[in-house]
Amino acid sequence: MTHEVNITRMDAFTYRDLISSGDAVVLIPVGSVEQHGAHMPLGTDMMLSTKMSELTAQQIGAIVGPTISFGYKSQQRSGGGNHIVGTFGFDADTVIGICRTLVREFSRHGVNKIVFVNGHYENYQFVYEGVDLAMRDLAGLGEGPRVMLLSYWDFVTPQVIERLYPEGFPGWDVEHGGVMETSLMLEYFPELVQMDRLIDHPAAELPLYDLFPVDPSLTPASGCLSSGKASTAEKGRILAESIVTGMATAISGRL
Ligand code: ZN
Ligand code: MN
């Protein structure tokens, strides 16, 4: 049985009731609008970070805050690159500012436990900076919130990785548009995945450095950094179970 956990689909009276104890945990998904090859939508990162947050919130009695849809610039070695049309890259200042404001606003509402659930590789350090600046803003104003920051894929256990990547795991950085994201999308948003359009190719071999201006020929023509060909909804279920269990345990244990 599932219940509504997303505050953007809730009225303000219900929201205020849910946070009134001061003990509520709010999960804030952080995504991006970014090309994910020919087979998946631009909103993949925002949809998956939101879905993983909602499933976790249902398990631990938490609620999910507004999804941050606009992520930091896609980088060639982790997201294909910001030069690709279909990708929208926001300056670090923007991402930092949104995260900083959300911590302050939830804090003003009386929420003391906040979790940022990252779903776009390049965001992490800028979410971290936004939280850090907010903690500085709030220092000295009472107890202040407790904030956790994580990327959801880090909760896929080594056992699941071994089981789902029998040919060897390419790494989360080159998972962009690969088996994990495609399998999760097949499980939760099957109507938005077109497996017949998927472009199959070996994992990208990217250099150990970044270049300005970018050399577009280093990114596979698919825009993805590894192939999602072996993806199935069943793998999506296995991945999600690992992710949600791990996130639920971490959040319940530490916040
Ligand atoms: Zn992605
Ligand atoms: Mn991404």
CSV table of C-alpha atoms and ligand atoms in Angstrom, one decimal:
chain,number,residue,atom,x,y,z
A,1,MET,CA,0.0,0.0,0.0
A,2,THR,CA,1.5,3.3,-1.0
A,3,HIS,CA,0.5,6.8,0.3
A,4,GLU,CA,1.2,10.3,-0.9
A,5,VAL,CA,4.6,11.5,0.2
A,6,ASN,CA,5.4,14.2,-2.3
A,7,ILE,CA,4.6,17.7,-0.8
A,8,THR,CA,4.2,19.1,-4.3
A,9,ARG,CA,1.0,17.0,-4.6
A,10,MET,CA,-0.2,17.9,-1.1
A,11,ASP,CA,-2.1,20.9,0.2
A,12,ALA,CA,-0.4,23.2,2.7
A,13,PHE,CA,-2.6,22.2,5.7
A,14,THR,CA,-1.6,18.5,5.2
A,15,TYR,CA,2.1,19.5,4.8
A,16,ARG,CA,2.0,21.6,8.0
A,17,ASP,CA,0.4,18.8,9.9
A,18,LEU,CA,3.1,16.3,8.7
A,19,ILE,CA,5.9,18.6,9.8
A,20,SER,CA,4.4,19.9,13.0
A,21,SER,CA,6.1,17.5,15.3
A,22,GLY,CA,9.5,18.9,14.3
A,23,ASP,CA,10.6,15.3,13.7
A,24,ALA,CA,9.7,15.0,10.0
A,25,VAL,CA,12.4,13.9,7.5
A,26,VAL,CA,12.3,15.7,4.2
A,27,LEU,CA,14.0,14.1,1.1
A,28,ILE,CA,14.9,16.6,-1.6
A,29,PRO,CA,15.7,14.9,-5.0
A,30,VAL,CA,18.3,16.6,-7.1
A,31,GLY,CA,18.4,15.8,-10.9
A,32,SER,CA,19.1,17.5,-14.2
A,33,VAL,CA,17.6,18.0,-17.6
A,34,GLU,CA,20.1,16.2,-19.8
A,35,GLN,CA,20.2,14.1,-22.9
A,36,HIS,CA,20.2,10.3,-22.2
A,37,GLY,CA,20.7,8.9,-25.7
A,38,ALA,CA,18.0,8.0,-28.2
A,39,HIS,CA,16.1,5.7,-25.9
A,40,MET,CA,15.4,7.7,-22.7
A,41,PRO,CA,14.0,11.1,-21.9
A,42,LEU,CA,15.8,14.3,-20.9
A,43,GLY,CA,14.2,14.2,-17.4
A,44,THR,CA,15.7,10.8,-16.5
A,45,ASP,CA,17.9,12.1,-13.6
A,46,MET,CA,15.1,14.1,-12.1
A,47,MET,CA,12.6,11.3,-12.5
A,48,LEU,CA,14.8,8.7,-10.9
A,49,SER,CA,16.0,10.8,-8.0
A,50,THR,CA,12.4,11.6,-7.3
A,51,LYS,CA,11.2,8.0,-7.6
A,52,MET,CA,14.0,6.7,-5.3
A,53,SER,CA,13.2,9.4,-2.8
A,54,GLU,CA,9.5,8.6,-2.8
A,55,LEU,CA,10.0,4.8,-2.4
A,56,THR,CA,12.4,5.5,0.5
A,57,ALA,CA,10.0,8.0,2.1
A,58,GLN,CA,7.2,5.5,1.9
A,59,GLN,CA,9.3,3.0,3.9
A,60,ILE,CA,10.4,5.3,6.6
A,61,GLY,CA,7.5,7.7,7.0
A,62,ALA,CA,9.3,10.6,5.4
A,63,ILE,CA,8.1,13.2,2.9
A,64,VAL,CA,9.7,14.3,-0.4
A,65,GLY,CA,10.4,18.0,-1.1
A,66,PRO,CA,10.3,19.7,-4.4
A,67,THR,CA,12.7,18.1,-7.0
A,68,ILE,CA,15.6,20.3,-8.0
A,69,SER,CA,15.3,19.8,-11.8
A,70,PHE,CA,18.2,21.9,-12.9
A,71,GLY,CA,21.6,20.4,-12.3
A,72,TYR,CA,25.2,21.4,-12.9
A,73,LYS,CA,26.8,21.1,-16.3
A,74,SER,CA,27.1,17.7,-17.8
A,75,GLN,CA,30.7,16.7,-18.1
A,76,GLN,CA,32.1,14.6,-20.9
A,77,ARG,CA,33.6,11.9,-18.6
A,78,SER,CA,30.4,11.4,-16.6
A,79,GLY,CA,27.4,12.7,-18.7
A,80,GLY,CA,28.5,12.9,-22.3
A,81,GLY,CA,29.2,16.7,-22.0
A,82,ASN,CA,27.4,19.9,-21.9
A,83,HIS,CA,28.1,20.6,-25.6
A,84,ILE,CA,25.3,18.1,-26.6
A,85,VAL,CA,22.0,19.7,-27.6
A,86,GLY,CA,19.3,18.4,-25.2
A,87,THR,CA,21.4,19.0,-22.2
A,88,PHE,CA,20.8,22.0,-20.0
A,89,GLY,CA,23.8,22.9,-17.8
A,90,PHE,CA,23.4,25.3,-14.9
A,91,ASP,CA,26.2,27.3,-13.4
A,92,ALA,CA,27.5,26.1,-10.0
A,93,ASP,CA,26.2,29.3,-8.4
A,94,THR,CA,22.6,28.4,-9.4
A,95,VAL,CA,22.8,24.9,-8.0
A,96,ILE,CA,24.5,26.1,-4.8
A,97,GLY,CA,21.9,28.9,-4.4
A,98,ILE,CA,18.9,26.6,-4.9
A,99,CYS,CA,20.2,24.1,-2.3
A,100,ARG,CA,21.2,26.8,0.1
A,101,THR,CA,17.7,28.4,-0.1
A,102,LEU,CA,15.9,25.1,0.3
A,103,VAL,CA,17.8,24.3,3.5
A,104,ARG,CA,16.9,27.8,4.8
A,105,GLU,CA,13.3,27.5,3.8
A,106,PHE,CA,12.7,24.1,5.2
A,107,SER,CA,14.4,25.3,8.4
A,108,ARG,CA,12.1,28.3,8.5
A,109,HIS,CA,9.1,25.9,8.2
A,110,GLY,CA,10.4,24.0,11.2
A,111,VAL,CA,11.9,21.0,9.4
A,112,ASN,CA,15.0,19.8,11.2
A,113,LYS,CA,15.9,16.7,9.2
A,114,ILE,CA,16.8,17.1,5.5
A,115,VAL,CA,18.2,14.6,3.0
A,116,PHE,CA,19.5,15.6,-0.5
A,117,VAL,CA,19.1,12.6,-2.8
A,118,ASN,CA,21.3,13.2,-5.8
A,119,GLY,CA,20.6,11.6,-9.2
A,120,HIS,CA,23.0,13.5,-11.5
A,121,TYR,CA,26.7,12.7,-11.1
A,122,GLU,CA,28.0,16.3,-11.6
A,123,ASN,CA,25.8,17.9,-8.9
A,124,TYR,CA,27.4,16.4,-5.8
A,125,GLN,CA,30.0,19.0,-4.7
A,126,PHE,CA,27.7,21.9,-5.5
A,127,VAL,CA,24.9,20.5,-3.4
A,128,TYR,CA,27.5,20.0,-0.6
A,129,GLU,CA,28.5,23.7,-0.9
A,130,GLY,CA,24.9,24.9,-0.8
A,131,VAL,CA,24.3,22.9,2.4
A,132,ASP,CA,27.5,24.1,3.9
A,133,LEU,CA,26.7,27.7,3.2
A,134,ALA,CA,23.2,27.2,4.6
A,135,MET,CA,24.6,25.7,7.8
A,136,ARG,CA,26.8,28.8,8.1
A,137,ASP,CA,23.7,31.1,7.5
A,138,LEU,CA,21.8,29.2,10.3
A,139,ALA,CA,24.6,28.9,12.8
A,140,GLY,CA,23.7,30.6,16.1
A,141,LEU,CA,20.0,30.6,15.3
A,142,GLY,CA,19.0,27.8,17.6
A,143,GLU,CA,19.8,24.1,17.1
A,144,GLY,CA,19.6,24.2,13.3
A,145,PRO,CA,18.8,21.3,10.9
A,146,ARG,CA,20.6,18.1,10.4
A,147,VAL,CA,21.3,17.4,6.7
A,148,MET,CA,22.4,14.3,4.9
A,149,LEU,CA,23.7,14.3,1.3
A,150,LEU,CA,24.0,11.2,-0.9
A,151,SER,CA,23.9,9.9,-4.4
A,152,TYR,CA,21.4,7.1,-4.7
A,153,TRP,CA,23.5,4.7,-6.8
A,154,ASP,CA,26.1,4.4,-4.0
A,155,PHE,CA,23.6,2.2,-2.2
A,156,VAL,CA,23.6,-0.5,-4.8
A,157,THR,CA,25.4,-3.3,-2.9
A,158,PRO,CA,28.6,-5.1,-4.3
A,159,GLN,CA,26.5,-8.3,-4.4
A,160,VAL,CA,23.9,-6.6,-6.7
A,161,ILE,CA,26.7,-5.1,-8.9
A,162,GLU,CA,28.3,-8.5,-9.3
A,163,ARG,CA,24.9,-10.1,-10.2
A,164,LEU,CA,23.8,-7.5,-12.7
A,165,TYR,CA,27.2,-6.8,-14.3
A,166,PRO,CA,28.6,-10.3,-15.0
A,167,GLU,CA,30.9,-8.9,-17.7
A,168,GLY,CA,32.4,-6.3,-15.2
A,169,PHE,CA,31.1,-3.1,-13.8
A,170,PRO,CA,32.1,0.0,-15.8
A,171,GLY,CA,31.8,2.5,-12.9
A,172,TRP,CA,29.0,4.9,-11.9
A,173,ASP,CA,30.6,7.8,-13.8
A,174,VAL,CA,30.1,6.0,-17.2
A,175,GLU,CA,26.7,4.6,-16.2
A,176,HIS,CA,25.2,7.6,-17.9
A,177,GLY,CA,22.4,6.1,-20.0
A,178,GLY,CA,23.6,2.6,-19.2
A,179,VAL,CA,22.2,-0.5,-17.5
A,180,MET,CA,21.3,1.1,-14.1
A,181,GLU,CA,19.4,4.1,-15.4
A,182,THR,CA,17.8,2.2,-18.3
A,183,SER,CA,16.7,-0.7,-16.0
A,184,LEU,CA,15.3,1.7,-13.4
A,185,MET,CA,13.4,3.6,-16.1
A,186,LEU,CA,12.0,0.3,-17.5
A,187,GLU,CA,10.7,-0.6,-14.1
A,188,TYR,CA,9.2,2.8,-13.2
A,189,PHE,CA,8.6,4.7,-16.4
A,190,PRO,CA,8.4,2.0,-19.1
A,191,GLU,CA,6.3,4.2,-21.4
A,192,LEU,CA,9.2,6.6,-21.6
A,193,VAL,CA,11.9,4.1,-22.7
A,194,GLN,CA,12.3,3.0,-26.3
A,195,MET,CA,14.5,0.0,-26.3
A,196,ASP,CA,14.2,-0.3,-30.1
A,197,ARG,CA,16.0,3.1,-30.4
A,198,LEU,CA,18.9,2.2,-28.0
A,199,ILE,CA,22.3,2.5,-29.6
A,200,ASP,CA,24.6,-0.4,-28.5
A,201,HIS,CA,28.3,0.2,-28.1
A,202,PRO,CA,31.2,-0.7,-25.8
A,203,ALA,CA,31.7,1.5,-22.7
A,204,ALA,CA,33.4,4.8,-23.7
A,205,GLU,CA,37.1,5.0,-23.2
A,206,LEU,CA,37.6,8.5,-22.1
A,207,PRO,CA,41.0,10.2,-21.4
A,208,LEU,CA,42.2,10.9,-17.9
A,209,TYR,CA,41.7,14.7,-18.4
A,210,ASP,CA,39.2,17.3,-19.5
A,211,LEU,CA,39.7,19.6,-22.5
A,212,PHE,CA,38.5,23.1,-23.2
A,213,PRO,CA,37.1,23.6,-25.7
A,214,VAL,CA,35.6,20.1,-25.5
A,215,ASP,CA,36.5,17.6,-28.2
A,216,PRO,CA,33.0,16.2,-29.2
A,217,SER,CA,34.5,13.1,-30.9
A,218,LEU,CA,35.5,11.7,-27.5
A,219,THR,CA,31.8,11.2,-26.6
A,220,PRO,CA,30.1,8.2,-28.3
A,221,ALA,CA,27.6,9.3,-30.9
A,222,SER,CA,24.8,7.8,-28.8
A,223,GLY,CA,25.5,10.5,-26.1
A,224,CYS,CA,25.6,7.6,-23.6
A,225,LEU,CA,28.9,6.4,-22.0
A,226,SER,CA,28.0,2.8,-21.7
A,227,SER,CA,25.3,0.6,-23.4
A,228,GLY,CA,21.9,0.0,-21.8
A,229,LYS,CA,21.3,-3.0,-24.0
A,230,ALA,CA,21.3,-5.5,-21.2
A,231,SER,CA,18.7,-3.6,-19.2
A,232,THR,CA,15.5,-5.1,-18.0
A,233,ALA,CA,12.7,-4.1,-15.6
A,234,GLU,CA,13.6,-7.0,-13.4
A,235,LYS,CA,17.1,-5.5,-13.0
A,236,GLY,CA,15.4,-2.2,-12.2
A,237,ARG,CA,13.5,-3.9,-9.4
A,238,ILE,CA,16.7,-5.5,-8.0
A,239,LEU,CA,18.6,-2.2,-8.1
A,240,ALA,CA,15.7,-0.2,-6.5
A,241,GLU,CA,15.4,-2.7,-3.7
A,242,SER,CA,19.1,-2.4,-2.9
A,243,ILE,CA,19.0,1.4,-3.2
A,244,VAL,CA,15.9,1.9,-1.1
A,245,THR,CA,16.9,-0.5,1.6
A,246,GLY,CA,20.3,1.1,1.9
A,247,MET,CA,18.9,4.7,1.9
A,248,ALA,CA,16.2,3.8,4.4
A,249,THR,CA,18.7,2.3,6.8
A,250,ALA,CA,21.2,5.2,6.5
A,251,ILE,CA,18.5,7.9,7.0
A,252,SER,CA,16.7,6.1,9.9
A,253,GLY,CA,20.0,5.4,11.5
A,254,ARG,CA,21.6,8.9,11.3
A,255,LEU,CA,18.8,11.5,11.3
B,1,ZN,ZN,21.4,10.2,-15.8
B,2,MN,MN,23.2,13.0,-15.3
